[in-house]
Amino acid sequence: MVVDLKDPHVCPTLEEIGEAVGNPVFLRFCSGIADTYGCREKIEYSACSWEQGWNVKFKKAGKTLCTLYPRELFFTVMVVVGKREREAVERLLPEATAELREIYQQTREGNGQRWLMIDLEEQGELYDDVLRLIQIRRMS
C-alpha cells in the first residue's frame, strides 16, 4: 500500500515517498545529494495551500540546499537562487538546458531571490543542471 503524502498524521519514510513517486530517479537523486554533501534528508509536512503535503529538505551548515516535492512519476526540486548565488548561476545559464534557462527567466524575483521549481523525471541534462545549481548554492 502506498502512503498518503497529504496525510499530516503519518510521517512517511524516504523509501515510502520514493514508492509513492514511483520513479527510481527520486531515490537516486536523494542518495546522490546525501552522499555528495554529507547530509541527511529532513522530511517535513507543509500545510501551505500551494504545496500541501510531505516534502524532503536537504540542509548543510544550516542552509537549505534544495527541497523536493513528490509527485506521481516525477518530483519537483526547489532551489533558491539568492543574491550570493545569482552571479554564478547566471554564468552557468548559457551552458544550461533551454528548459532551465526558461525556468530561470520566468521565475519572478522577490526579496533578491528566485525560487526555481524544476520538475525531474529522468536522469538527463536537466538533472545535471539541478546538481550544478545545488553545488553553487552550497559554495555560496
CSV table of C-alpha atoms in Angstrom, one decimal:
chain,number,residue,atom,x,y,z
A,1,MET,CA,0.0,0.0,0.0
A,2,VAL,CA,1.3,3.4,-1.0
A,3,VAL,CA,1.4,6.0,1.8
A,4,ASP,CA,-0.8,9.1,1.5
A,5,LEU,CA,1.6,12.1,1.2
A,6,LYS,CA,-1.2,14.5,2.1
A,7,ASP,CA,-1.9,12.9,5.5
A,8,PRO,CA,-0.3,15.2,8.1
A,9,HIS,CA,-0.6,12.5,10.8
A,10,VAL,CA,1.6,9.8,9.3
A,11,CYS,CA,5.2,10.9,8.5
A,12,PRO,CA,6.5,8.7,5.7
A,13,THR,CA,10.0,7.4,5.3
A,14,LEU,CA,12.1,8.4,2.4
A,15,GLU,CA,11.6,4.9,0.9
A,16,GLU,CA,7.8,5.3,1.2
A,17,ILE,CA,8.0,8.7,-0.5
A,18,GLY,CA,10.1,7.1,-3.2
A,19,GLU,CA,7.5,4.3,-3.6
A,20,ALA,CA,4.7,6.9,-3.9
A,21,VAL,CA,6.7,8.8,-6.6
A,22,GLY,CA,7.1,5.5,-8.5
A,23,ASN,CA,10.2,6.7,-10.3
A,24,PRO,CA,13.7,5.4,-9.3
A,25,VAL,CA,15.3,8.7,-10.1
A,26,PHE,CA,13.8,10.2,-6.9
A,27,LEU,CA,15.8,7.9,-4.5
A,28,ARG,CA,18.9,8.1,-6.7
A,29,PHE,CA,18.7,11.9,-6.5
A,30,CYS,CA,18.3,11.8,-2.7
A,31,SER,CA,21.2,9.4,-2.2
A,32,GLY,CA,23.4,11.5,-4.5
A,33,ILE,CA,22.7,14.7,-2.6
A,34,ALA,CA,23.2,12.9,0.8
A,35,ASP,CA,26.5,11.3,-0.3
A,36,THR,CA,27.9,14.4,-2.1
A,37,TYR,CA,27.2,16.9,0.7
A,38,GLY,CA,27.3,14.6,3.7
A,39,CYS,CA,23.8,15.5,4.9
A,40,ARG,CA,20.6,13.7,5.7
A,41,GLU,CA,17.2,14.4,4.5
A,42,LYS,CA,14.6,16.1,6.7
A,43,ILE,CA,11.0,15.1,5.9
A,44,GLU,CA,8.6,17.9,6.7
A,45,TYR,CA,4.9,18.5,6.3
A,46,SER,CA,3.9,21.7,4.7
A,47,ALA,CA,0.4,23.0,5.4
A,48,CYS,CA,0.6,25.9,3.0
A,49,SER,CA,-2.2,25.9,0.4
A,50,TRP,CA,0.2,26.0,-2.5
A,51,GLU,CA,2.2,22.8,-1.7
A,52,GLN,CA,0.4,21.0,1.0
A,53,GLY,CA,1.8,17.6,1.9
A,54,TRP,CA,5.1,15.9,2.8
A,55,ASN,CA,8.4,17.2,1.3
A,56,VAL,CA,12.0,16.4,1.6
A,57,LYS,CA,14.7,19.0,2.5
A,58,PHE,CA,18.4,18.7,2.3
A,59,LYS,CA,20.3,21.1,4.5
A,60,LYS,CA,24.0,21.6,5.1
A,61,ALA,CA,25.5,24.0,7.6
A,62,GLY,CA,22.1,25.5,8.3
A,63,LYS,CA,21.4,26.3,4.7
A,64,THR,CA,18.7,24.5,2.7
A,65,LEU,CA,20.3,23.1,-0.4
A,66,CYS,CA,17.0,22.1,-2.0
A,67,THR,CA,13.5,20.9,-1.2
A,68,LEU,CA,11.9,18.0,-3.1
A,69,TYR,CA,8.1,17.9,-3.7
A,70,PRO,CA,7.0,14.3,-4.6
A,71,ARG,CA,4.6,13.8,-7.4
A,72,GLU,CA,3.3,10.8,-9.3
A,73,LEU,CA,6.1,9.5,-11.5
A,74,PHE,CA,8.3,12.7,-11.1
A,75,PHE,CA,9.3,15.2,-8.4
A,76,THR,CA,9.8,18.9,-8.2
A,77,VAL,CA,13.1,20.3,-6.9
A,78,MET,CA,13.1,23.8,-5.5
A,79,VAL,CA,16.4,25.6,-5.4
A,80,VAL,CA,16.6,29.1,-4.1
A,81,VAL,CA,18.9,31.4,-6.0
A,82,GLY,CA,19.7,34.3,-3.8
A,83,LYS,CA,21.9,37.4,-4.1
A,84,ARG,CA,25.0,35.3,-3.3
A,85,GLU,CA,24.3,32.7,-5.9
A,86,ARG,CA,22.9,34.9,-8.7
A,87,GLU,CA,26.2,35.8,-10.4
A,88,ALA,CA,27.4,32.1,-10.5
A,89,VAL,CA,24.0,30.9,-11.7
A,90,GLU,CA,23.9,33.5,-14.4
A,91,ARG,CA,27.3,32.4,-15.6
A,92,LEU,CA,26.0,28.8,-15.8
A,93,LEU,CA,22.9,29.6,-17.7
A,94,PRO,CA,24.4,29.9,-21.3
A,95,GLU,CA,25.7,26.3,-20.9
A,96,ALA,CA,22.5,25.0,-19.3
A,97,THR,CA,19.5,23.4,-20.9
A,98,ALA,CA,16.9,25.6,-22.6
A,99,GLU,CA,14.4,24.3,-20.0
A,100,LEU,CA,16.4,25.6,-17.1
A,101,ARG,CA,17.1,29.0,-18.8
A,102,GLU,CA,13.3,29.3,-19.4
A,103,ILE,CA,12.5,28.4,-15.7
A,104,TYR,CA,15.1,31.0,-14.5
A,105,GLN,CA,13.8,33.7,-16.8
A,106,GLN,CA,10.1,33.1,-16.0
A,107,THR,CA,10.7,32.9,-12.2
A,108,ARG,CA,10.0,36.3,-10.6
A,109,GLU,CA,12.5,37.7,-8.2
A,110,GLY,CA,11.3,38.7,-4.8
A,111,ASN,CA,13.5,40.0,-1.9
A,112,GLY,CA,16.5,39.3,-4.0
A,113,GLN,CA,15.7,35.6,-4.5
A,114,ARG,CA,14.3,33.4,-7.2
A,115,TRP,CA,12.7,30.2,-6.1
A,116,LEU,CA,13.2,27.8,-9.0
A,117,MET,CA,10.8,24.9,-9.3
A,118,ILE,CA,12.2,22.3,-11.6
A,119,ASP,CA,10.4,19.1,-12.5
A,120,LEU,CA,12.6,16.0,-12.8
A,121,GLU,CA,11.5,12.6,-14.2
A,122,GLU,CA,14.7,11.4,-15.7
A,123,GLN,CA,18.5,11.5,-15.1
A,124,GLY,CA,19.5,13.7,-18.1
A,125,GLU,CA,20.8,17.1,-18.8
A,126,LEU,CA,18.2,19.0,-16.7
A,127,TYR,CA,19.1,16.6,-13.8
A,128,ASP,CA,22.7,17.6,-14.2
A,129,ASP,CA,21.8,21.3,-14.3
A,130,VAL,CA,19.9,20.9,-11.0
A,131,LEU,CA,23.0,19.3,-9.4
A,132,ARG,CA,25.1,22.3,-10.6
A,133,LEU,CA,22.6,24.7,-9.0
A,134,ILE,CA,22.8,22.9,-5.7
A,135,GLN,CA,26.6,22.9,-5.9
A,136,ILE,CA,26.5,26.7,-6.4
A,137,ARG,CA,24.1,27.0,-3.5
A,138,ARG,CA,26.4,25.0,-1.3
A,139,MET,CA,29.5,27.0,-2.2
A,140,SER,CA,27.9,30.5,-1.6
